Short mmCIF file of N, CA and C in Angstrom, two decimals:
data_model
loop_
_atom_site.label_atom_id
_atom_site.label_comp_id
_atom_site.label_asym_id
_atom_site.label_seq_id
_atom_site.Cartn_x
_atom_site.Cartn_y
_atom_site.Cartn_z
N LYS A 1 8.95 17.97 0.00
CA LYS A 1 10.08 19.19 -0.66
C LYS A 1 10.92 19.39 -1.75
N SER A 2 10.55 17.54 -2.49
CA SER A 2 11.01 17.97 -3.99
C SER A 2 10.36 17.85 -4.57
N GLY A 3 8.84 18.49 -4.25
CA GLY A 3 7.94 18.43 -5.60
C GLY A 3 7.58 17.72 -6.85
N ASN A 4 7.34 16.14 -5.92
CA ASN A 4 6.86 14.77 -6.18
C ASN A 4 5.50 15.14 -6.05
N PRO A 5 4.62 14.81 -6.59
CA PRO A 5 2.97 14.18 -6.17
C PRO A 5 3.03 13.69 -5.00
N VAL A 6 2.60 13.68 -3.73
CA VAL A 6 2.58 12.76 -3.14
C VAL A 6 0.88 11.84 -2.66
N PHE A 7 0.77 10.54 -3.08
CA PHE A 7 -0.63 9.72 -2.27
C PHE A 7 -1.23 9.21 -0.63
N TYR A 8 -1.18 9.44 -0.24
CA TYR A 8 -1.96 9.65 1.21
C TYR A 8 -3.13 7.88 0.81
N TYR A 9 -2.62 7.27 1.16
CA TYR A 9 -3.71 5.99 1.43
C TYR A 9 -4.05 5.96 3.19
N ILE A 10 -5.09 6.17 3.48
CA ILE A 10 -5.55 5.73 4.92
C ILE A 10 -6.46 4.58 5.01
N ALA A 11 -5.30 3.64 6.01
CA ALA A 11 -5.04 2.63 5.77
C ALA A 11 -7.36 2.52 6.44
N ARG A 12 -6.88 1.97 7.63
CA ARG A 12 -8.17 1.91 8.41
C ARG A 12 -9.76 2.33 7.69
N ARG A 13 -9.36 3.45 6.28
CA ARG A 13 -11.05 3.22 5.44
C ARG A 13 -11.56 1.96 4.81
N TYR A 14 -9.79 1.24 5.04
CA TYR A 14 -10.55 -0.23 4.71
C TYR A 14 -10.73 -1.08 5.27
N LYS A 15 -12.24 -1.18 4.88
CA LYS A 15 -13.45 -2.36 5.77
C LYS A 15 -13.20 -3.98 5.13
N ILE A 16 -13.06 -4.93 5.48
CA ILE A 16 -12.49 -6.19 4.41
C ILE A 16 -14.54 -6.21 5.00
N GLY A 17 -14.93 -7.02 3.82
CA GLY A 17 -16.11 -7.29 3.68
C GLY A 17 -16.72 -5.90 3.40
N GLU A 18 -16.67 -4.64 3.29
CA GLU A 18 -17.20 -3.81 3.02
C GLU A 18 -16.53 -2.62 2.08
N THR A 19 -15.37 -3.43 1.41
CA THR A 19 -15.03 -2.37 0.08
C THR A 19 -14.34 -3.79 -0.65
N ASN A 20 -15.08 -3.25 -2.16
CA ASN A 20 -14.53 -4.29 -2.87
C ASN A 20 -13.13 -4.18 -3.01
N GLY A 21 -12.00 -5.33 -3.26
CA GLY A 21 -11.27 -4.78 -3.51
C GLY A 21 -10.83 -4.46 -5.01
N ASP A 22 -11.29 -4.62 -5.88
CA ASP A 22 -11.30 -4.71 -6.93
C ASP A 22 -11.14 -4.23 -7.53
N LEU A 23 -11.95 -2.83 -7.30
CA LEU A 23 -12.52 -1.83 -7.63
C LEU A 23 -11.28 -0.75 -7.19
N LEU A 24 -11.22 -1.18 -5.76
CA LEU A 24 -10.13 -0.40 -4.74
C LEU A 24 -9.28 -0.53 -5.64
N ILE A 25 -8.40 -1.73 -6.16
CA ILE A 25 -7.14 -1.14 -7.49
C ILE A 25 -7.27 -1.02 -8.02
N TYR A 26 -8.28 -0.93 -9.31
CA TYR A 26 -8.76 -0.10 -10.12
C TYR A 26 -8.75 1.22 -10.09
N HIS A 27 -9.46 1.79 -9.04
CA HIS A 27 -9.37 3.26 -8.49
C HIS A 27 -7.83 3.08 -8.40
N VAL A 28 -6.60 2.80 -7.32
CA VAL A 28 -5.44 2.98 -7.40
C VAL A 28 -5.25 3.09 -8.79
N ILE A 29 -4.97 2.14 -9.30
CA ILE A 29 -4.73 2.34 -10.97
C ILE A 29 -4.95 3.36 -11.83
N LEU A 30 -6.25 4.09 -12.36
CA LEU A 30 -6.48 4.88 -12.41
C LEU A 30 -6.23 6.47 -12.17
N THR A 31 -6.28 6.35 -10.68
CA THR A 31 -5.21 7.55 -10.24
C THR A 31 -4.01 7.82 -10.25
N LEU A 32 -2.75 6.55 -10.13
CA LEU A 32 -1.75 6.64 -10.63
C LEU A 32 -1.11 6.43 -12.27
N LYS A 33 -1.92 6.65 -12.64
CA LYS A 33 -1.65 6.33 -14.45
C LYS A 33 -1.43 7.32 -14.89
N PRO A 34 -1.76 9.17 -14.90
CA PRO A 34 -0.79 10.09 -15.34
C PRO A 34 0.18 10.16 -14.47
N PHE A 35 0.39 9.54 -12.94
CA PHE A 35 1.40 10.69 -12.80
C PHE A 35 2.79 9.04 -12.15
N CYS A 36 2.51 7.79 -12.97
CA CYS A 36 3.44 7.20 -12.30
C CYS A 36 4.82 6.81 -13.50
N HIS A 37 4.77 7.42 -14.72
CA HIS A 37 6.45 7.19 -15.77
C HIS A 37 7.18 8.86 -15.29
N LYS A 38 6.40 9.40 -14.05
CA LYS A 38 7.72 10.46 -12.99
C LYS A 38 6.99 9.79 -11.06
N PRO A 39 8.35 10.18 -10.68
CA PRO A 39 8.20 10.37 -9.35
C PRO A 39 7.33 10.63 -9.04
N PHE A 40 7.41 9.80 -8.07
CA PHE A 40 6.09 9.76 -6.90
C PHE A 40 6.09 9.63 -5.66
N GLU A 41 5.73 10.21 -4.43
CA GLU A 41 5.92 9.28 -3.35
C GLU A 41 5.00 9.42 -2.81
N LEU A 42 4.64 8.56 -1.73
CA LEU A 42 3.66 7.98 -1.38
C LEU A 42 3.73 6.87 0.36
N VAL A 43 2.38 8.05 0.97
CA VAL A 43 1.87 7.92 2.50
C VAL A 43 1.29 7.19 2.76
N VAL A 44 1.61 5.66 3.69
CA VAL A 44 0.34 4.92 4.43
C VAL A 44 0.34 4.95 6.15
N ASP A 45 -1.39 5.53 5.96
CA ASP A 45 -1.48 6.15 7.52
C ASP A 45 -2.07 4.78 7.96
N PHE A 46 -1.95 3.81 9.12
CA PHE A 46 -1.71 2.71 9.62
C PHE A 46 -2.82 3.01 11.19
N THR A 47 -2.93 4.46 10.93
CA THR A 47 -3.32 4.78 12.18
C THR A 47 -4.93 4.31 12.91
N HIS A 48 -4.72 3.68 14.14
CA HIS A 48 -6.63 2.77 14.60
C HIS A 48 -6.74 1.65 13.38
N THR A 49 -5.72 1.53 13.07
CA THR A 49 -6.14 0.43 12.11
C THR A 49 -6.03 -0.89 12.97
N CYS A 50 -6.34 -2.34 12.93
CA CYS A 50 -6.88 -3.38 13.31
C CYS A 50 -7.31 -4.55 11.68
N SER A 51 -7.79 -5.41 12.62
CA SER A 51 -7.82 -7.15 11.32
C SER A 51 -8.88 -6.51 10.71
N ASP A 52 -9.63 -5.89 10.89
CA ASP A 52 -11.17 -5.24 10.60
C ASP A 52 -10.90 -4.40 9.21
N ASN A 53 -9.18 -4.11 8.93
CA ASN A 53 -8.96 -3.33 7.62
C ASN A 53 -8.11 -4.17 6.86
N ARG A 54 -7.21 -4.82 7.30
CA ARG A 54 -6.42 -5.92 6.70
C ARG A 54 -6.81 -6.43 5.36
N PHE A 55 -5.70 -6.77 4.11
CA PHE A 55 -6.25 -7.46 2.87
C PHE A 55 -5.81 -8.84 3.20
N ARG A 56 -6.67 -9.45 2.74
CA ARG A 56 -7.02 -10.56 2.54
C ARG A 56 -5.74 -11.60 2.10
N THR A 57 -4.88 -12.54 1.66
CA THR A 57 -3.73 -12.34 1.83
C THR A 57 -3.38 -12.96 0.14
N GLU A 58 -4.93 -13.29 -0.91
CA GLU A 58 -4.14 -12.96 -2.25
C GLU A 58 -4.54 -11.49 -2.82
N PHE A 59 -5.95 -10.88 -2.00
CA PHE A 59 -5.71 -9.96 -2.14
C PHE A 59 -4.36 -8.75 -2.75
N LEU A 60 -3.56 -9.43 -1.20
CA LEU A 60 -2.65 -8.95 -1.53
C LEU A 60 -1.07 -9.24 -1.80
N GLN A 61 -1.65 -10.13 -2.69
CA GLN A 61 -1.03 -10.42 -3.37
C GLN A 61 -1.12 -10.37 -4.85
N LYS A 62 -2.14 -9.81 -4.99
CA LYS A 62 -2.45 -9.57 -6.38
C LYS A 62 -1.78 -8.19 -6.60
N TRP A 63 -1.63 -7.27 -5.58
CA TRP A 63 -0.73 -5.67 -5.33
C TRP A 63 0.19 -5.67 -6.72
N PHE A 64 1.33 -6.88 -6.04
CA PHE A 64 2.37 -6.76 -6.35
C PHE A 64 2.13 -7.56 -7.78
N VAL A 65 0.59 -7.78 -8.24
CA VAL A 65 0.32 -8.27 -9.89
C VAL A 65 0.05 -7.53 -10.70
N VAL A 66 -0.34 -6.52 -10.14
CA VAL A 66 -1.78 -5.59 -11.49
C VAL A 66 -0.93 -4.45 -11.19
N LEU A 67 -0.11 -3.74 -10.33
CA LEU A 67 0.30 -3.08 -10.62
C LEU A 67 1.49 -2.43 -11.42
N PRO A 68 1.47 -1.39 -12.48
CA PRO A 68 2.38 -2.00 -13.24
C PRO A 68 4.00 -1.51 -12.79
N GLN A 69 5.08 -2.17 -13.14
CA GLN A 69 6.43 -2.33 -13.10
C GLN A 69 7.10 -0.97 -12.74
N VAL A 70 6.56 -0.14 -13.76
CA VAL A 70 6.80 1.75 -13.70
C VAL A 70 6.31 2.34 -12.69
N ALA A 71 5.72 1.63 -11.96
CA ALA A 71 4.69 2.89 -10.35
C ALA A 71 5.64 2.11 -9.41
N TYR A 72 6.42 0.34 -9.40
CA TYR A 72 7.06 0.29 -8.89
C TYR A 72 8.24 1.33 -8.78
N GLU A 73 9.36 1.52 -9.83
CA GLU A 73 10.30 1.75 -10.34
C GLU A 73 10.21 3.82 -10.23
N ASN A 74 9.63 4.79 -9.58
CA ASN A 74 9.24 5.62 -9.62
C ASN A 74 8.78 6.21 -8.03
N ILE A 75 8.58 5.01 -7.63
CA ILE A 75 8.32 6.11 -6.23
C ILE A 75 9.73 6.22 -5.71
N HIS A 76 9.54 7.62 -5.74
CA HIS A 76 10.05 7.89 -4.88
C HIS A 76 10.97 7.97 -3.23
N GLY A 77 9.19 7.60 -2.47
CA GLY A 77 9.87 7.51 -1.05
C GLY A 77 8.58 6.42 -0.75
N ALA A 78 8.65 5.87 0.32
CA ALA A 78 6.57 4.95 0.86
C ALA A 78 7.08 5.43 2.17
N TYR A 79 5.94 6.22 2.98
CA TYR A 79 6.96 6.71 3.76
C TYR A 79 5.47 6.02 5.16
N LEU A 80 5.76 5.05 5.60
CA LEU A 80 4.42 4.15 7.02
C LEU A 80 4.68 5.25 8.13
N TYR A 81 3.09 5.78 8.67
CA TYR A 81 2.77 6.30 9.71
C TYR A 81 1.66 5.40 10.28
N ASN A 82 2.71 5.40 11.51
CA ASN A 82 1.51 4.85 13.07
C ASN A 82 1.36 3.47 13.07
N CYS A 83 2.48 2.79 12.52
CA CYS A 83 2.80 0.85 12.30
C CYS A 83 2.29 0.66 14.07
N ASN A 84 1.60 0.28 14.32
CA ASN A 84 1.07 -0.29 15.42
C ASN A 84 1.60 -2.01 15.64
N SER A 85 1.44 -2.57 16.73
CA SER A 85 1.55 -4.05 17.23
C SER A 85 0.98 -4.72 16.10
N TRP A 86 -0.30 -4.22 15.90
CA TRP A 86 -0.85 -5.71 14.83
C TRP A 86 -0.41 -5.47 13.79
N VAL A 87 -0.19 -4.30 13.28
CA VAL A 87 0.85 -3.58 11.61
C VAL A 87 2.01 -4.78 11.52
N ARG A 88 2.70 -4.89 12.88
CA ARG A 88 4.03 -5.14 12.17
C ARG A 88 3.21 -6.83 12.70
N GLU A 89 2.30 -7.76 13.23
CA GLU A 89 2.30 -8.93 13.47
C GLU A 89 1.86 -8.98 11.74
N TYR A 90 1.16 -8.34 11.80
CA TYR A 90 0.40 -8.67 10.34
C TYR A 90 2.01 -8.97 8.93
N THR A 91 2.54 -7.73 9.29
CA THR A 91 3.64 -8.50 8.29
C THR A 91 4.88 -9.14 8.19
N LYS A 92 4.29 -9.63 9.74
CA LYS A 92 5.78 -10.81 10.10
C LYS A 92 4.97 -12.48 9.67
N PHE A 93 3.52 -12.57 9.49
CA PHE A 93 2.74 -13.22 8.60
C PHE A 93 2.99 -13.38 7.74
N HIS A 94 3.13 -11.91 7.07
CA HIS A 94 3.10 -11.93 5.72
C HIS A 94 4.19 -12.16 4.85
N ASP A 95 5.27 -12.14 5.63
CA ASP A 95 6.80 -12.08 5.26
C ASP A 95 7.26 -12.63 4.24
N ARG A 96 6.55 -13.99 3.64
CA ARG A 96 7.13 -14.77 1.80
C ARG A 96 6.04 -13.33 0.91
N ILE A 97 5.08 -12.03 1.52
CA ILE A 97 4.94 -11.99 0.76
C ILE A 97 5.69 -10.23 0.01
N LEU A 98 5.74 -9.73 1.63
CA LEU A 98 6.10 -8.47 1.30
C LEU A 98 8.43 -8.54 1.70
N MET A 99 8.34 -9.55 1.52
CA MET A 99 9.45 -10.44 1.05
C MET A 99 10.80 -9.23 0.05
N PRO A 100 10.17 -8.46 -0.87
CA PRO A 100 11.18 -7.85 -1.91
C PRO A 100 10.56 -6.33 -1.43
N LEU A 101 9.98 -6.16 -0.12
CA LEU A 101 9.71 -4.77 -0.33
C LEU A 101 11.27 -4.56 1.19
N LYS A 102 11.42 -5.94 1.46
CA LYS A 102 12.97 -5.51 2.72
C LYS A 102 14.10 -4.74 2.53
N GLY A 103 14.11 -4.21 2.98
CA GLY A 103 15.62 -3.44 3.59
C GLY A 103 15.65 -2.35 2.38
N ASN A 104 14.41 -2.01 1.32
CA ASN A 104 13.97 -1.28 0.23
C ASN A 104 14.55 0.37 1.15
N ARG A 105 15.37 0.77 0.12
CA ARG A 105 15.81 2.15 1.01
C ARG A 105 14.94 3.37 0.57
N LYS A 106 13.78 2.91 -0.43
CA LYS A 106 12.56 4.04 -0.99
C LYS A 106 11.49 3.76 0.80
N LEU A 107 11.72 2.70 1.60
CA LEU A 107 10.13 2.66 2.27
C LEU A 107 11.43 2.67 3.52
N VAL A 108 10.53 3.91 4.21
CA VAL A 108 11.44 5.03 5.17
C VAL A 108 9.51 4.50 6.58
#
């Protein structure tokens, strides 16, 4: 509604052991590069996700290190869709890493 670009991530398409995580991060950085200096929105779709679609702990930490700070500052909203019980358990297990996101008003 606000006219911002929207990026949609389908979590079930990432398969641990089948997808090169570093290439995924590189692709995300290249995709966001022209848009990260102005407001944008992110939708993360967790429909039908399970442990096969999880990020390893070290890879999850890497996301917070390699993405430019300006990208985090310009996320107008991040929408999590279909968070199942597995996603809830995963976030509890990685609570220390995901702590900076807790209580963030941009996260819906």
